[in-house]
Short mmCIF file of C-alpha atoms and ligand atoms in Angstrom, two decimals:
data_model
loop_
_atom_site.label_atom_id
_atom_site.label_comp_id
_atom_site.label_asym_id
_atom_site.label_seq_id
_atom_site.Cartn_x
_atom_site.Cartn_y
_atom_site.Cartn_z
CA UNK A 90 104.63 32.31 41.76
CA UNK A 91 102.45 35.32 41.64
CA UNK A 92 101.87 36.67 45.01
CA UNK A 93 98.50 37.99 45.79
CA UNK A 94 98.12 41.29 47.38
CA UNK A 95 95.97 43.47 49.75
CA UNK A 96 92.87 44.40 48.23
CA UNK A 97 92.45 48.08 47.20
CA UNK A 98 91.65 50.23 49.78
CA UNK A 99 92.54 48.03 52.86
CA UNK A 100 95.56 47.98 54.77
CA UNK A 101 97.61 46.19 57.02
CA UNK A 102 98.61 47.37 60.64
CA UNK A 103 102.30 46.82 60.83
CA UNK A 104 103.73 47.04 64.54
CA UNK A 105 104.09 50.73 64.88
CA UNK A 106 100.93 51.08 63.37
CA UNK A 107 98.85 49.13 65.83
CA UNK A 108 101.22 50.66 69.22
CA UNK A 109 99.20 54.22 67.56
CA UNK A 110 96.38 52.70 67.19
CA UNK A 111 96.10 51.10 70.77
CA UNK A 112 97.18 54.79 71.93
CA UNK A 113 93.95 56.07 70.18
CA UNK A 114 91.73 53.64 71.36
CA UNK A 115 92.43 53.88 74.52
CA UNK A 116 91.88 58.06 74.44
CA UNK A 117 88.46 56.95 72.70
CA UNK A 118 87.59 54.44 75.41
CA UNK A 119 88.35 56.76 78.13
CA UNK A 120 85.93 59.69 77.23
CA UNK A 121 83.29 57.45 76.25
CA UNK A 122 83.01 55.82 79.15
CA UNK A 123 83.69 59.07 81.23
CA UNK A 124 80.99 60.42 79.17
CA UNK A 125 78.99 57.39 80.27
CA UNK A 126 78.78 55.16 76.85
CA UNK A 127 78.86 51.80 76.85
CA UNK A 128 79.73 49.73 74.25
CA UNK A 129 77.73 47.77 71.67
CA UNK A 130 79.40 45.49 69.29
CA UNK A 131 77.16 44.35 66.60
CA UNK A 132 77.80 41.57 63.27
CA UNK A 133 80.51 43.05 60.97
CA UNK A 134 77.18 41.85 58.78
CA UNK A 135 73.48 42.84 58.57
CA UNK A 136 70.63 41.93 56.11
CA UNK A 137 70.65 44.31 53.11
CA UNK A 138 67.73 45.81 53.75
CA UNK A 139 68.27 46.68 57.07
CA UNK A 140 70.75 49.59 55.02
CA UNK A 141 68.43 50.52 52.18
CA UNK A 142 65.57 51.39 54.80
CA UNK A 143 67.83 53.02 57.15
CA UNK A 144 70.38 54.93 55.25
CA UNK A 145 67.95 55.41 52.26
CA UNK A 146 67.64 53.80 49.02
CA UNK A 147 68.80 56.75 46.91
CA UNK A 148 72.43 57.73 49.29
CA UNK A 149 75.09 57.21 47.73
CA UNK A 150 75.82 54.66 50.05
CA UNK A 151 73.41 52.18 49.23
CA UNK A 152 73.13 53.11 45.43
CA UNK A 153 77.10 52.59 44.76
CA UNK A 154 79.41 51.96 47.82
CA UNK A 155 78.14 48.69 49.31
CA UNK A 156 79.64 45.30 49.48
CA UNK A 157 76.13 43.45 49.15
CA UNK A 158 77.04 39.61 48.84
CA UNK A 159 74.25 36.53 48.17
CA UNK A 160 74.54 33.98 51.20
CA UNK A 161 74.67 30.48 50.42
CA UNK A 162 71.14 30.24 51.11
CA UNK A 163 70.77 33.34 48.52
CA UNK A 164 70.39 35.88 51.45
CA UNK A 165 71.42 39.31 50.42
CA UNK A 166 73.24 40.33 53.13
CA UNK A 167 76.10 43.76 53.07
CA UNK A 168 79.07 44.49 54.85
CA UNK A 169 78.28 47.50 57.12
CA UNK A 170 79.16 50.81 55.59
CA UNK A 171 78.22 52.61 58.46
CA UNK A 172 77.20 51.71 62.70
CA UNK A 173 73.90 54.01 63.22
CA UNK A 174 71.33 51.03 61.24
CA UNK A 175 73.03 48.24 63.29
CA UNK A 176 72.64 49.84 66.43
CA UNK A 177 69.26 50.74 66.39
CA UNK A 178 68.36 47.43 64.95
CA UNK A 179 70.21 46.06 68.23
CA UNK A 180 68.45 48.74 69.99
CA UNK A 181 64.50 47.32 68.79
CA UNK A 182 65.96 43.92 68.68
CA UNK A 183 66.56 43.81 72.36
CA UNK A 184 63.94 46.39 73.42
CA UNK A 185 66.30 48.45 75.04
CA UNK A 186 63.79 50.97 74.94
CA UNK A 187 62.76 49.19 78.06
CA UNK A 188 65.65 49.62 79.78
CA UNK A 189 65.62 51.13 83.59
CA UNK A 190 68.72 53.40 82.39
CA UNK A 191 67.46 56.08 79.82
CA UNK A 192 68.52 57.24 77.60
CA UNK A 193 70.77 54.62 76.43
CA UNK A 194 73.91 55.77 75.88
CA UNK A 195 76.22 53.56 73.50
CA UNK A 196 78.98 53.47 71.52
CA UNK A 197 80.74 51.03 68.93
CA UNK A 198 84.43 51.28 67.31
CA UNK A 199 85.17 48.84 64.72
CA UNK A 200 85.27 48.14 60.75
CA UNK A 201 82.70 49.96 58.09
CA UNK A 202 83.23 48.91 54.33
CA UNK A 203 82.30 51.47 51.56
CA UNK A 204 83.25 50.55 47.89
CA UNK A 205 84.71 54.30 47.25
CA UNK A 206 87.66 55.57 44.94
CA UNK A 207 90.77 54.91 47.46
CA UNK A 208 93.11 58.14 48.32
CA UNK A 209 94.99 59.77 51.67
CA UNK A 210 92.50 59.11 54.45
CA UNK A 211 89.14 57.15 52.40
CA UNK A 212 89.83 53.45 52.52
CA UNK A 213 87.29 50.97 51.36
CA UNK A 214 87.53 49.15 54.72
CA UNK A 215 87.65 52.19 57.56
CA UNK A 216 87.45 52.50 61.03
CA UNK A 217 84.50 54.28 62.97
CA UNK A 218 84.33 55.32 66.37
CA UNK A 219 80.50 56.20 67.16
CA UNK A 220 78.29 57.25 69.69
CA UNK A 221 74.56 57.05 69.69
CA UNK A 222 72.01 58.31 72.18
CA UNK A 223 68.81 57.08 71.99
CA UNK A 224 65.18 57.77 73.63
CA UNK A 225 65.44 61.38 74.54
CA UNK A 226 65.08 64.27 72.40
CA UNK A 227 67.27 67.67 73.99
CA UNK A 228 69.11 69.99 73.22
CA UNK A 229 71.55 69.34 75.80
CA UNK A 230 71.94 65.97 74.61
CA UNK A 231 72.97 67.44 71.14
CA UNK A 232 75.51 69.79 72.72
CA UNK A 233 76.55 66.49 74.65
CA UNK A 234 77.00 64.32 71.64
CA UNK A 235 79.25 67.36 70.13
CA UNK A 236 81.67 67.82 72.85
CA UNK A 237 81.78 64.35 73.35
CA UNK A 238 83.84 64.23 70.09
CA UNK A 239 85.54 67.33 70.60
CA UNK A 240 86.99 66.20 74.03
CA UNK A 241 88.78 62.75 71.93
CA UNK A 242 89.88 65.54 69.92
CA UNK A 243 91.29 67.95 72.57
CA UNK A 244 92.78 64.31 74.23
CA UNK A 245 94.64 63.53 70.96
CA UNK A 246 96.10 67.02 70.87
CA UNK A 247 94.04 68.00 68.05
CA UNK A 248 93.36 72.24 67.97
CA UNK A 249 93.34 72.79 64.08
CA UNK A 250 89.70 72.50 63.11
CA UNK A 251 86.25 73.87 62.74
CA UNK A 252 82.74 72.61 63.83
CA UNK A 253 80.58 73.07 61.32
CA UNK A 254 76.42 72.94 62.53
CA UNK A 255 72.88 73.15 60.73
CA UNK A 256 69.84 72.01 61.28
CA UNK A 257 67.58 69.96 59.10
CA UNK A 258 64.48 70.87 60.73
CA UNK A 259 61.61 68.63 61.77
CA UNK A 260 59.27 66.39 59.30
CA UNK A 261 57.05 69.95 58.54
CA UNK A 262 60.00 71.92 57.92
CA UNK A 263 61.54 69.29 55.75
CA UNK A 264 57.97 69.15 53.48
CA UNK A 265 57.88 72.50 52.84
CA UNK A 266 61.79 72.82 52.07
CA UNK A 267 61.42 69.41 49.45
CA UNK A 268 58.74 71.12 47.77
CA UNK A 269 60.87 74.36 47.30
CA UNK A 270 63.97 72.27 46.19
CA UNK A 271 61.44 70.23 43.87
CA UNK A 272 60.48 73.71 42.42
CA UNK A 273 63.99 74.96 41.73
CA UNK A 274 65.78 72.22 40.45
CA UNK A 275 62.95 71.25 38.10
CA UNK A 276 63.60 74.38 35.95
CA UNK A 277 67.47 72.68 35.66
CA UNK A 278 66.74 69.33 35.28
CA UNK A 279 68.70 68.95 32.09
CA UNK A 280 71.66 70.28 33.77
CA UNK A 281 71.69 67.59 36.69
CA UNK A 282 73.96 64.38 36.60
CA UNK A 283 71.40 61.55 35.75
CA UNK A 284 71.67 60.30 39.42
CA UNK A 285 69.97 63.44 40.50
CA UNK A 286 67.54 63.27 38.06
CA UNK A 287 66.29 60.40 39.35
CA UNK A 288 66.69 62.21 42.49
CA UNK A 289 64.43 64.96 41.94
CA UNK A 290 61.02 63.80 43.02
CA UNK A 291 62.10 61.17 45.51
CA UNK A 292 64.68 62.70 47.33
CA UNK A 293 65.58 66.34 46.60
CA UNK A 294 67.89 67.15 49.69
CA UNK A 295 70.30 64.58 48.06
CA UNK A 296 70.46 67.17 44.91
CA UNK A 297 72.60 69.19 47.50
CA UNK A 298 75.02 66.49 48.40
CA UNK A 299 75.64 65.03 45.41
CA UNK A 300 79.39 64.77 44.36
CA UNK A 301 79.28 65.23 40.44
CA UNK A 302 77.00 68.20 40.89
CA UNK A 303 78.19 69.93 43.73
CA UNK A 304 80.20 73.14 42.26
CA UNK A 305 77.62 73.71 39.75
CA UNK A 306 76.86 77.24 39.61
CA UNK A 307 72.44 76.21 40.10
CA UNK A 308 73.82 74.89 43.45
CA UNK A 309 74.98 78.12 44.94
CA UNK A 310 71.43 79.69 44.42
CA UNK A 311 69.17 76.16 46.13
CA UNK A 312 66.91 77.60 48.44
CA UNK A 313 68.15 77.43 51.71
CA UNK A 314 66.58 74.96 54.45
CA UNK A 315 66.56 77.63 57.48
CA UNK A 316 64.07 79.70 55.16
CA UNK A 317 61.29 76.93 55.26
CA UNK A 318 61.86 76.16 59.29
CA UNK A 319 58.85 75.94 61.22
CA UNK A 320 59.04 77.77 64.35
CA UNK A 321 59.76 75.25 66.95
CA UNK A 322 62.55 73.50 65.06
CA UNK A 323 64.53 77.15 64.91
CA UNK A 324 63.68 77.78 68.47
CA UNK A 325 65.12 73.97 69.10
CA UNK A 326 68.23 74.73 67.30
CA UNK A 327 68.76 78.26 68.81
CA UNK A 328 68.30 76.25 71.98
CA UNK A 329 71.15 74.10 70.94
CA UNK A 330 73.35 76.77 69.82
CA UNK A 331 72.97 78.93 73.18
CA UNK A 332 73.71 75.82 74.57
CA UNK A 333 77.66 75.64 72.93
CA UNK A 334 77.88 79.18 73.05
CA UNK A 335 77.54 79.18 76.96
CA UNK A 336 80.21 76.60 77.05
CA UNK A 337 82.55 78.50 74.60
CA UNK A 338 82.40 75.73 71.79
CA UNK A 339 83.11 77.68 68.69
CA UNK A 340 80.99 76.78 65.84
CA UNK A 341 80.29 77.85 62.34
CA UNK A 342 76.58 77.76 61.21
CA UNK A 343 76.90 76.34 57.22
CA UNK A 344 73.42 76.45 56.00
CA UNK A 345 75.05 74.03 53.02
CA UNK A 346 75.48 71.19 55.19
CA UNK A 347 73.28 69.21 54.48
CA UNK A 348 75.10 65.05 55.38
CA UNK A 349 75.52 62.06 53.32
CA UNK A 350 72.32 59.84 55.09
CA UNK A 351 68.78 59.53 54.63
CA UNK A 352 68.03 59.63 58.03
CA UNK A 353 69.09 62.80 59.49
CA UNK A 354 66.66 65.47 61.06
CA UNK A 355 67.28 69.08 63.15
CA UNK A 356 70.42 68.97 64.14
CA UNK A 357 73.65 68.21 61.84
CA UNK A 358 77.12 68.84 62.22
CA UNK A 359 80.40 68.04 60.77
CA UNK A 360 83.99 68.30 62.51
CA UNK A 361 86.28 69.20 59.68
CA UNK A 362 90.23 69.45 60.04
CA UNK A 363 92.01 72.49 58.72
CA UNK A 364 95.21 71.01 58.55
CA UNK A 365 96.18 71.13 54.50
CA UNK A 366 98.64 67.84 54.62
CA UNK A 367 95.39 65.77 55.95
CA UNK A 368 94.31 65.67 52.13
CA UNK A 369 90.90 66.61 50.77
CA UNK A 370 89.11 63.97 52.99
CA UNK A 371 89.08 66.45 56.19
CA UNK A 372 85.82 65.49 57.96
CA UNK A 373 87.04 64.09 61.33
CA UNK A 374 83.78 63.03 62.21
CA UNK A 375 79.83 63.89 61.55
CA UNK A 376 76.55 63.00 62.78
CA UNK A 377 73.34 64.27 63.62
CA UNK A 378 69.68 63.97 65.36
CA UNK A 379 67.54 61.23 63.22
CA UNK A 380 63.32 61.59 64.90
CA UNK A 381 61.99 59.14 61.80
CA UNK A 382 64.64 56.42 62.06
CA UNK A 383 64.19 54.23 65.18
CA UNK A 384 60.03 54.03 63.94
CA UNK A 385 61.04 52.93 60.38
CA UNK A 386 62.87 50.39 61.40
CA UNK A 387 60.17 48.76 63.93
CA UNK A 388 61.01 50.71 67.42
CA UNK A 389 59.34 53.15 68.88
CA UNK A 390 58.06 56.88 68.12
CA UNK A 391 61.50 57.46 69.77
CA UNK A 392 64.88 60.26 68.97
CA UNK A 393 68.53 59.56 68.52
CA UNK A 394 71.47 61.56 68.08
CA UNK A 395 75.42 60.37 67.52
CA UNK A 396 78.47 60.72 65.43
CA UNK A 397 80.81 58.48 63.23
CA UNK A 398 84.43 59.64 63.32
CA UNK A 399 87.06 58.47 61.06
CA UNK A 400 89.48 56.99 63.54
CA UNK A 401 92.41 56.74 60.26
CA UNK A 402 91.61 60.57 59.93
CA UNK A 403 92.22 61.00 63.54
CA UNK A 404 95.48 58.99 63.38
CA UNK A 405 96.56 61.14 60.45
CA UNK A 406 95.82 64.43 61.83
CA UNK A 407 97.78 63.58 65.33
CA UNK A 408 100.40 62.43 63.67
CA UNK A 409 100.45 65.80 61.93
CA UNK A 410 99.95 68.01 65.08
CA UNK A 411 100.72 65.43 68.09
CA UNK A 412 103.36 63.17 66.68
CA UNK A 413 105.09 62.87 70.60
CA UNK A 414 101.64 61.57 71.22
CA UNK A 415 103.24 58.60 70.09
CA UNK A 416 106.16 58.37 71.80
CA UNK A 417 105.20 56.34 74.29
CA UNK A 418 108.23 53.04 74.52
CA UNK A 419 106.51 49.71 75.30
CA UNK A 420 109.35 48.29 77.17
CA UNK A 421 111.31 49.02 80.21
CA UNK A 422 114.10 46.97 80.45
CA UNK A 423 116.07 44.91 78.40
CA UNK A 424 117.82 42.08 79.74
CA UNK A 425 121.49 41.52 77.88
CA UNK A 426 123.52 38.37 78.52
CA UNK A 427 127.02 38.99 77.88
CA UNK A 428 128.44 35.60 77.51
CA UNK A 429 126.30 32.14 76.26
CA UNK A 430 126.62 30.61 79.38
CA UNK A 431 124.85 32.94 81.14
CA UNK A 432 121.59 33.23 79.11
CA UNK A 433 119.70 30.72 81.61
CA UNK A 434 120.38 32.82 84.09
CA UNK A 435 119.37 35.89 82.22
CA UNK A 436 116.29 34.16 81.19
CA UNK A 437 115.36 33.54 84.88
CA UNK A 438 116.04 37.17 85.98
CA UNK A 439 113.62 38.17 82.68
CA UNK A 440 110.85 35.73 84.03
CA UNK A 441 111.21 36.99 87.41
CA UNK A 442 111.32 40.74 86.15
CA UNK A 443 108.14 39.66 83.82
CA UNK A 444 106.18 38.53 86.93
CA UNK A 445 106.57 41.58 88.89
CA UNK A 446 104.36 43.17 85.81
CA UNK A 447 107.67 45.06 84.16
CA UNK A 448 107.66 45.39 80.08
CA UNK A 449 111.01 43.51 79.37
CA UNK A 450 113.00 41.30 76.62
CA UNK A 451 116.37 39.63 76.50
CA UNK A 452 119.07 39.30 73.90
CA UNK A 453 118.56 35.79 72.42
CA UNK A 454 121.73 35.82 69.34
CA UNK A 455 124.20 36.71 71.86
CA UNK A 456 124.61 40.03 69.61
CA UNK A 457 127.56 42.50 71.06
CA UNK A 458 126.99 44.77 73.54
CA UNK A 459 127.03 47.73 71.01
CA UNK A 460 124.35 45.72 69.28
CA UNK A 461 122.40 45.34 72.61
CA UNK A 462 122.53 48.88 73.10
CA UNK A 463 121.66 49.99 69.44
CA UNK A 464 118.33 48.18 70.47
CA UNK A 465 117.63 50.08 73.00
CA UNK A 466 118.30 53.54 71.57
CA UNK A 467 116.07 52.28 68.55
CA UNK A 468 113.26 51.44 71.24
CA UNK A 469 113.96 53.76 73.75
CA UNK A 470 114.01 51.61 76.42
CA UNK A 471 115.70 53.26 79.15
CA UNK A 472 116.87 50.31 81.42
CA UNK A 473 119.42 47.98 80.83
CA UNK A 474 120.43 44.38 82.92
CA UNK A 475 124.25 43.12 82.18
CA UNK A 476 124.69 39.67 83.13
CA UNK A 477 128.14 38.57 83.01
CA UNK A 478 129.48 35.37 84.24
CA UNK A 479 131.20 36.88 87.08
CA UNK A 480 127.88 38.21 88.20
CA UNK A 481 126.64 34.69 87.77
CA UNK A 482 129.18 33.54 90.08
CA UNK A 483 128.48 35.91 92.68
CA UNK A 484 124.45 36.35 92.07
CA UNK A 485 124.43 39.75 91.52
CA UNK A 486 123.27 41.66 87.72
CA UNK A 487 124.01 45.30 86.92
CA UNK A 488 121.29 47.63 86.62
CA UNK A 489 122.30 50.09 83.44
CA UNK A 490 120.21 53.66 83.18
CA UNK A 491 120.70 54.52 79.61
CA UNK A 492 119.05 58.00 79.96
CA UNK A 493 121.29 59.43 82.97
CA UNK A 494 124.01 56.93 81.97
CA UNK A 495 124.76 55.59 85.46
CA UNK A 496 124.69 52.09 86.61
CA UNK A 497 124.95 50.12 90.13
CA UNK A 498 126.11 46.31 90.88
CA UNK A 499 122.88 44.89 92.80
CA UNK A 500 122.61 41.73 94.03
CA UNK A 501 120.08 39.36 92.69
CA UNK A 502 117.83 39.43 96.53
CA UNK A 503 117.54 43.46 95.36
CA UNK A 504 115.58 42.09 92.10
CA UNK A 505 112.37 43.52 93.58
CA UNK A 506 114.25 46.97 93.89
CA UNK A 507 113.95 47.48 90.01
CA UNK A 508 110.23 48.01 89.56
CA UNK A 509 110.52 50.98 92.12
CA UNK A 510 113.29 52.48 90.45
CA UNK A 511 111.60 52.29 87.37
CA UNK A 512 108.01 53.76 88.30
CA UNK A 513 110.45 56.51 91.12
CA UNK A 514 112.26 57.59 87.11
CA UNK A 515 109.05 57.32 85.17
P1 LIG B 1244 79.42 59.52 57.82
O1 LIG B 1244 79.58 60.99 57.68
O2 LIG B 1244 79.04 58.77 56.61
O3 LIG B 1244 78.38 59.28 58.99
O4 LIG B 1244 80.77 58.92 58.38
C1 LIG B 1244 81.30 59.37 59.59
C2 LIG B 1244 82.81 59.50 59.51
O5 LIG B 1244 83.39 58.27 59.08
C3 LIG B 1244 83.30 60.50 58.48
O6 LIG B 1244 83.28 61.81 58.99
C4 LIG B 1244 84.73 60.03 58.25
O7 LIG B 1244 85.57 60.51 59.27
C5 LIG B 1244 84.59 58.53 58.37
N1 LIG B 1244 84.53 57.91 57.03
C6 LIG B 1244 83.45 57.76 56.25
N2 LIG B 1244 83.77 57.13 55.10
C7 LIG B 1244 85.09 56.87 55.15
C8 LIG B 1244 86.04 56.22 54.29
N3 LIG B 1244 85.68 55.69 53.13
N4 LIG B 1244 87.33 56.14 54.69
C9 LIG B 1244 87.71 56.65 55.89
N5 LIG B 1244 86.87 57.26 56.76
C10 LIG B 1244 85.58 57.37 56.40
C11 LIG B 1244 77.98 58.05 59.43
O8 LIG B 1244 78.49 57.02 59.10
C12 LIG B 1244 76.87 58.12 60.44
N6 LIG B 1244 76.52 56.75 60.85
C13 LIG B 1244 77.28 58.96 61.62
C14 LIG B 1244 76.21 59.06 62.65
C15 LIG B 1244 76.10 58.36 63.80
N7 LIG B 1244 75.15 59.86 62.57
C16 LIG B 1244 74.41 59.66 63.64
N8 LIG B 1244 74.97 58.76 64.39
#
């Protein structure tokens, strides 16, 4: 029969893959919540719309990577491709806005699903650790949001990379620099990808990001967005840059950068990852300020700021420069029965063991000792338990420590005994 596979650009989690995945998480969960986020989780879902209007109806995330899907009641709804349009939505849906806490502080880690071309670190279905904080506009705040990110990356053991900043300016700035962008690329227009023609007098600033057109030799000589600042918006972003310079964050200003989204104003960044084996898909994670996008979509005159990171870029990149981040063995004991008429009484002793909270297992195919102890060294569990039936007979077990390779006859009332000298060897 033909079997039917994973689709392209998915994957499944295999055992070893989720114990590095748990090992992340938990790193994420920690500095968010130190860093006082709290978590939103929001439909996997959301009306189509919701994405157009919020990401922007000429990205290339709403023109060609969305799964967009007819309900049964003909409902256009899309799989998320990204977590800043859901939140918000969540965020005017629920008038947090109104909340005694501001600003609100969230974050969200779960699926996003972008129809791209698959390779080392893009997937069609990918992971996204974000934070968003919304109500507040300040520079602080920026700097907050960007060392929020860098500390998951300093906790994963992560050192090789490069912040990249730039600021998009506010809504004047942004007027004046479309109308200098429409000006130079319309003396090219023949030379642009058709996409960007269509581009060219409704969204410009995509010109710069576009993927087909991006080494093009008119690209190099686009005017530049810091040229058309108005004065508060560079004293804003000065403000933020003082800020990480103070705090010895080292940045790179890349007047280029210009993000993949719609909604993006003054502040942008990008962390990228310098390691070479990560593959050409290096941007750990992005984000920026957005002052227009909490209005368009129904909330207030209100500002937000966040980040999506790539947690499968993260994974790859500690693997790279962390791999004993991963280390970590799951079980402390395992509990070996060396004759079949003993494995009730093993079983008990691994019940017991369980109930005083240690990680533990038991040899169930009465394998040979060498066996039993092949399993160990595979994963490095560093206790072993020898039941025998003479230690049946005289309720006792033997207490193995494969790392210093000695081992004691206790008797079974010293059961309790074994947690201690686990956590006193930890
Ligand atoms: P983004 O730059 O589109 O921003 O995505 C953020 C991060 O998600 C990327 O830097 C990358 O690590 C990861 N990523 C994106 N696409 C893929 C893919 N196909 N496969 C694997 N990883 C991927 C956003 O999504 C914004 N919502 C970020 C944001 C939050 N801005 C403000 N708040």
């Amino acid at each position: 029969m033909e079997k039917i596979s994973k689709v392209r650009g998915t994957e499944d989690l295999l055992f070893e893959d989720t114990r590095k995945w748990h090992i992340i998480e938990k790193i994420i969960l920690d500095v968010a919540t130190k860093y006082n986020f709290q978590e939103l989780r929001t439909p996997i879902f959301e009306h189509t719309q919701l994405f157009v209007k919020g990401v922007g109806e000429t990205t290339d995330v709403v023109t060609k990577e969305m799964y967009t899907f007819d309900d049964k009641k003909g409902r256009s709804l899309t799989l998320r491709p990204e977590g800043t349009t859901g939140a918000i939505r969540a965020y005017i849906e629920h008038k947090m806005f109104g909340y005694d806490n501001q600003p609100v502080k969230l974050y969200y880690l779960g699926p996003m699903f972008r129809y791209e071309r698959p390779q080392k670190g893009r997937q069609r279905q990918f992971n996204q650790f974000g934070i968003e904080t919304l109500g507040i506009k300040s520079a602080q705040v920026d700097a907050e949001v960007i060392l929020t990110g860098l500390e998951v990356c300093q906790k994963l053991g992560l050192k090789n990379l490069k912040v990249l900043i730039n600021t998009l300016g506010d809504n004047e700035s942004r007027e004046n620099y479309r109308n200098a962008l429409i000006e130079y690329f319309k003396q090219y227009e023949s030379q642009l990808c058709s996409d960007c023609q269509k581009r060219l007098y409704k969204n410009p600033l995509r010109i710069l990001d576009c993927k087909v057109d991006h080494d093009k030799e008119i690209m190099k000589k686009a005017p530049l967005l810091k040229d058309y600042l108005s004065a508060e918006a560079d004293a804003y972003f000065n403000n933020v840059l003082d800020i990480l310079i103070n705090l010895e964050v080292e940045y790179e200003i890349d007047n280029r950068l210009v993000r993949g989204l719609d909604y993006y104003t003054d502040t942008i960044f990008e962390v990228v990852s310098l390691n070479k084996e990560s593959g050409a898909q290096s941007t750990l994670f992005g984000g920026g300020r957005y002052d227009g996008l909490i209005a368009s979509l129904g909330g207030p005159e209100v500002s937000g700021i966040g980040f999506g990171m790539g947690v499968e870029r993260m994974l790859i990149s500690a693997e790279i420069e962390n791999p004993s981040l991963f280390d970590e063995n799951y079980l402390d004991l395992f509990v070996m029965p060396l004759d079949s008429a003993v494995q009730n009484y093993s079983f008990k002793i691994l019940e017991q063991l369980r109930k005083m909270d240690i990680g533990c297992d038991m040899e169930y195919f009465n394998k040979s000792l060498k066996a039993m102890f092949k399993y160990c060294e595979r994963n490095k569990i560093r206790y072993a338990l020898l039941v025998g039936e003479q230690e049946q007979a005289n309720n006792t077990f033997i207490l193995k420590d494969l790392v210093n390779n000695t081992q004691e006859e206790l008797s079974i009332e010293l059961l309790s005994t074994v947690k201690e000298r686990i956590e006193n060897n930890a």
